[in-house]
Amino acid sequence: LFRSRAYMVETWLPELVMRDFGADYHVQVLNGSDKVIYENEPGQGAEDPLLAPLFNLRQGPFGRGGRGGGPPGGPSDFKGGPPPGFGGPRGDENGWRVVASYKSGSLTELAEGLRVRNLAVSFGILLLMGASVAMLMRSTRRANALALQQMEFVAGVTHELRTPLAVILSASQNLADGVASGEAQAKRYGGVIHGQTQRLSSMVEQVLRFAGLSSEHGIQHAPVPVEPLIEEALLDCRAELDAVGAEVDVDVEVGLRDIDGDRAALLHCLRNLLSNAAKHGDGKPVRVVARADGEMVEIRVEDRGPGIDAADLPHVFEPFYRGSRAKEEQTQGSGLGLSLVKKIVDAHGGTVSVNSRLGEGAAFMVRLPAVKG
């Protein structure tokens, strides 16, 4: 091994340079007289080179007493010293050196580029961490708000259940004790019990339907005529509307196509909107309008009440949410009615929206897919 300059230049040094530097660097091996012993790409100028000692041969031939060593094999590989031009104790006072430079630019530029990239990555990580903290804080606030709404819902439902139960208990106890004498009083007590039972039944139905839709129970699709649907919803809400003295005007477009949907669910949806108009419309007229809108059917329920506060508008379809006015006036309700409307409409592939200004009433627009054909 290593018996000729040709082997050193053509085999050993190329393998050494490729192993330690790869193809990205221009490498020169110089002796103490700055003579080029090996160069991986001749003619490529070195820009901002990195210099380091490779061998120090001042103390003897290859492998004997030299710092950094030399080619393996010891002195027997070169009888009488290394080949001319490879340095040695006679002519190489500084030993061999390696000069490496990065091909794509100076090492300073490379280091600067790496520094900028590392700074960018660090800032990106910091931004990501900041965004994660912000999202976590937002999620926490939303969770707290939802927990508060659920607590208010439980308190409201408890109150709503307790009131009719107390009335039913009192009326039934009077009937059982014979306090109500005569057919007229019995009918009056019976009417009270019937009305409060309907109120309880409606509340239980709201809660059960909300739980059912939250569990993504399927919607049974079939053609649903619009005008009979509105008439039945009005008949179911007649007692509530009459109690507040609200007159209802119905305007259904002639020849309106049927809705593709679940009749029972849609009936519940309209009942909730009409009941909402009776509760919050201050007894003023209510208008129900049905029109075709392309491939959709739009049903609009309008009241002329005090309207909805702008701060409450974005939240009216959220479960358990009750507006500030409803809380102040202690209006009966569980905060599920409009949420159920949205869930039912969404399950049909439709949309629901609301327009309202204080003092000008509110209008709820429900758009549902019509039967094709």
Short mmCIF file of N, CA, C and O in Angstrom, two decimals, residues 39-88:
data_model
loop_
_atom_site.label_atom_id
_atom_site.label_comp_id
_atom_site.label_asym_id
_atom_site.label_seq_id
_atom_site.Cartn_x
_atom_site.Cartn_y
_atom_site.Cartn_z
N GLU A 39 -6.54 17.67 -5.17
CA GLU A 39 -7.67 18.60 -5.26
C GLU A 39 -8.84 17.84 -5.89
O GLU A 39 -8.69 17.23 -6.96
N ASN A 40 -10.01 17.83 -5.20
CA ASN A 40 -11.13 17.02 -5.72
C ASN A 40 -11.75 17.61 -6.98
O ASN A 40 -12.28 16.90 -7.81
N GLU A 41 -11.71 18.95 -7.13
CA GLU A 41 -12.21 19.60 -8.35
C GLU A 41 -11.21 20.67 -8.76
O GLU A 41 -11.34 21.84 -8.33
N PRO A 42 -10.23 20.32 -9.55
CA PRO A 42 -9.19 21.28 -9.95
C PRO A 42 -9.80 22.48 -10.67
O PRO A 42 -10.77 22.36 -11.41
N GLY A 43 -9.25 23.67 -10.37
CA GLY A 43 -9.72 24.88 -11.02
C GLY A 43 -10.85 25.59 -10.30
O GLY A 43 -11.21 26.71 -10.63
N GLN A 44 -11.44 24.94 -9.29
CA GLN A 44 -12.51 25.58 -8.51
C GLN A 44 -11.89 26.43 -7.43
O GLN A 44 -11.23 25.93 -6.53
N GLY A 45 -12.12 27.74 -7.48
CA GLY A 45 -11.52 28.63 -6.51
C GLY A 45 -12.12 28.46 -5.13
O GLY A 45 -13.30 28.16 -5.00
N ALA A 46 -11.32 28.64 -4.13
CA ALA A 46 -11.81 28.52 -2.75
C ALA A 46 -12.23 29.88 -2.24
O ALA A 46 -11.45 30.82 -2.24
N GLU A 47 -13.49 29.99 -1.81
CA GLU A 47 -14.00 31.24 -1.25
C GLU A 47 -14.27 31.05 0.23
O GLU A 47 -15.00 30.15 0.62
N ASP A 48 -13.69 31.93 1.05
CA ASP A 48 -13.84 31.84 2.50
C ASP A 48 -13.53 30.43 2.99
O ASP A 48 -14.38 29.75 3.55
N PRO A 49 -12.30 29.93 2.74
CA PRO A 49 -12.00 28.53 3.04
C PRO A 49 -11.86 28.27 4.53
O PRO A 49 -11.59 29.16 5.31
N LEU A 50 -12.05 27.00 4.87
CA LEU A 50 -11.84 26.52 6.23
C LEU A 50 -10.54 25.72 6.22
O LEU A 50 -10.41 24.75 5.45
N LEU A 51 -9.56 26.11 7.01
CA LEU A 51 -8.26 25.46 7.03
C LEU A 51 -8.09 24.64 8.31
O LEU A 51 -8.52 25.06 9.38
N ALA A 52 -7.44 23.51 8.18
CA ALA A 52 -7.17 22.67 9.34
C ALA A 52 -5.96 21.80 9.04
O ALA A 52 -5.73 21.41 7.89
N PRO A 53 -5.14 21.45 10.05
CA PRO A 53 -3.98 20.57 9.83
C PRO A 53 -4.44 19.15 9.55
O PRO A 53 -5.37 18.66 10.17
N LEU A 54 -3.83 18.52 8.57
CA LEU A 54 -4.16 17.12 8.27
C LEU A 54 -3.08 16.20 8.83
O LEU A 54 -3.37 15.26 9.55
N PHE A 55 -1.81 16.45 8.48
CA PHE A 55 -0.69 15.67 9.02
C PHE A 55 0.43 16.61 9.45
O PHE A 55 0.56 17.71 8.91
N ASN A 56 1.22 16.20 10.38
CA ASN A 56 2.45 16.91 10.71
C ASN A 56 3.58 15.89 10.61
O ASN A 56 3.64 14.96 11.42
N LEU A 57 4.41 16.06 9.60
CA LEU A 57 5.43 15.04 9.31
C LEU A 57 6.83 15.50 9.69
O LEU A 57 7.82 14.97 9.21
N ARG A 58 6.91 16.52 10.57
CA ARG A 58 8.22 17.07 10.88
C ARG A 58 9.13 16.08 11.61
O ARG A 58 10.33 16.18 11.56
N GLN A 59 8.54 15.12 12.30
CA GLN A 59 9.35 14.25 13.14
C GLN A 59 9.79 12.97 12.45
O GLN A 59 10.50 12.18 13.02
N GLY A 60 9.29 12.70 11.29
CA GLY A 60 9.73 11.48 10.64
C GLY A 60 8.82 11.11 9.50
O GLY A 60 7.87 11.81 9.18
N PRO A 61 9.10 9.99 8.88
CA PRO A 61 8.27 9.55 7.76
C PRO A 61 6.87 9.14 8.25
O PRO A 61 6.60 9.13 9.41
N PHE A 62 6.02 8.75 7.29
CA PHE A 62 4.62 8.43 7.58
C PHE A 62 4.51 7.43 8.71
O PHE A 62 5.17 6.40 8.73
N GLY A 63 3.61 7.75 9.68
CA GLY A 63 3.26 6.78 10.71
C GLY A 63 4.22 6.71 11.84
O GLY A 63 4.02 5.94 12.77
N ARG A 64 5.37 7.42 11.83
CA ARG A 64 6.32 7.27 12.93
C ARG A 64 6.45 8.61 13.66
O ARG A 64 7.13 9.51 13.21
N GLY A 65 5.84 8.70 14.80
CA GLY A 65 6.00 9.85 15.66
C GLY A 65 5.33 11.11 15.16
O GLY A 65 5.55 12.16 15.72
N GLY A 66 4.56 11.07 14.08
CA GLY A 66 3.93 12.28 13.58
C GLY A 66 2.61 12.55 14.25
O GLY A 66 1.83 11.64 14.48
N ARG A 67 2.30 13.81 14.58
CA ARG A 67 1.00 14.17 15.14
C ARG A 67 -0.07 13.99 14.07
O ARG A 67 0.08 14.48 12.96
N GLY A 68 -1.12 13.33 14.40
CA GLY A 68 -2.17 13.09 13.43
C GLY A 68 -1.90 11.87 12.60
O GLY A 68 -2.72 11.46 11.81
N GLY A 69 -0.72 11.27 12.72
CA GLY A 69 -0.44 10.04 12.01
C GLY A 69 -0.20 10.27 10.55
O GLY A 69 0.15 11.34 10.10
N GLY A 70 -0.40 9.28 9.75
CA GLY A 70 -0.20 9.37 8.32
C GLY A 70 -0.81 8.16 7.68
O GLY A 70 -1.60 7.46 8.29
N PRO A 71 -0.46 7.85 6.47
CA PRO A 71 -1.01 6.68 5.83
C PRO A 71 -0.62 5.43 6.57
O PRO A 71 0.49 5.33 7.10
N PRO A 72 -1.54 4.46 6.69
CA PRO A 72 -1.21 3.24 7.43
C PRO A 72 -0.10 2.48 6.75
O PRO A 72 0.09 2.56 5.54
N GLY A 73 0.62 1.67 7.52
CA GLY A 73 1.64 0.82 6.97
C GLY A 73 3.00 1.08 7.54
O GLY A 73 3.87 0.23 7.53
N GLY A 74 3.21 2.28 8.13
CA GLY A 74 4.49 2.56 8.77
C GLY A 74 5.59 2.86 7.78
O GLY A 74 5.39 2.99 6.58
N PRO A 75 6.82 2.93 8.26
CA PRO A 75 7.94 3.36 7.44
C PRO A 75 8.31 2.37 6.36
O PRO A 75 8.96 2.71 5.40
N SER A 76 7.90 1.09 6.52
CA SER A 76 8.27 0.09 5.53
C SER A 76 7.63 0.36 4.20
O SER A 76 8.06 -0.17 3.18
N ASP A 77 6.56 1.18 4.18
CA ASP A 77 5.88 1.45 2.91
C ASP A 77 6.71 2.36 2.02
O ASP A 77 6.50 2.42 0.82
N PHE A 78 7.56 3.16 2.59
CA PHE A 78 8.41 4.05 1.80
C PHE A 78 9.85 3.86 2.25
O PHE A 78 10.23 4.31 3.33
N LYS A 79 10.62 3.12 1.48
CA LYS A 79 12.01 2.88 1.81
C LYS A 79 12.82 4.15 1.59
O LYS A 79 12.83 4.69 0.49
N GLY A 80 13.36 4.66 2.68
CA GLY A 80 14.18 5.84 2.55
C GLY A 80 13.41 7.13 2.63
O GLY A 80 13.93 8.19 2.34
N GLY A 81 12.11 7.07 3.07
CA GLY A 81 11.31 8.30 3.22
C GLY A 81 10.19 8.37 2.24
O GLY A 81 10.08 7.54 1.33
N PRO A 82 9.32 9.35 2.39
CA PRO A 82 8.16 9.49 1.53
C PRO A 82 8.56 9.93 0.13
O PRO A 82 9.65 10.45 -0.07
N PRO A 83 7.65 9.76 -0.81
CA PRO A 83 7.96 10.19 -2.18
C PRO A 83 8.19 11.68 -2.26
O PRO A 83 7.72 12.44 -1.41
N PRO A 84 8.90 12.13 -3.27
CA PRO A 84 9.15 13.57 -3.43
C PRO A 84 7.84 14.33 -3.54
O PRO A 84 6.91 13.88 -4.21
N GLY A 85 7.79 15.47 -2.91
CA GLY A 85 6.60 16.32 -2.96
C GLY A 85 5.60 16.02 -1.89
O GLY A 85 4.61 16.73 -1.74
N PHE A 86 5.75 14.96 -1.10
CA PHE A 86 4.81 14.60 -0.03
C PHE A 86 5.29 15.08 1.32
O PHE A 86 4.72 14.72 2.34
N GLY A 87 6.30 15.85 1.35
CA GLY A 87 6.78 16.37 2.62
C GLY A 87 7.59 15.34 3.36
O GLY A 87 7.79 14.22 2.93
N GLY A 88 8.06 15.71 4.51
CA GLY A 88 8.85 14.80 5.31
C GLY A 88 9.74 15.59 6.21
O GLY A 88 9.65 16.80 6.30
#
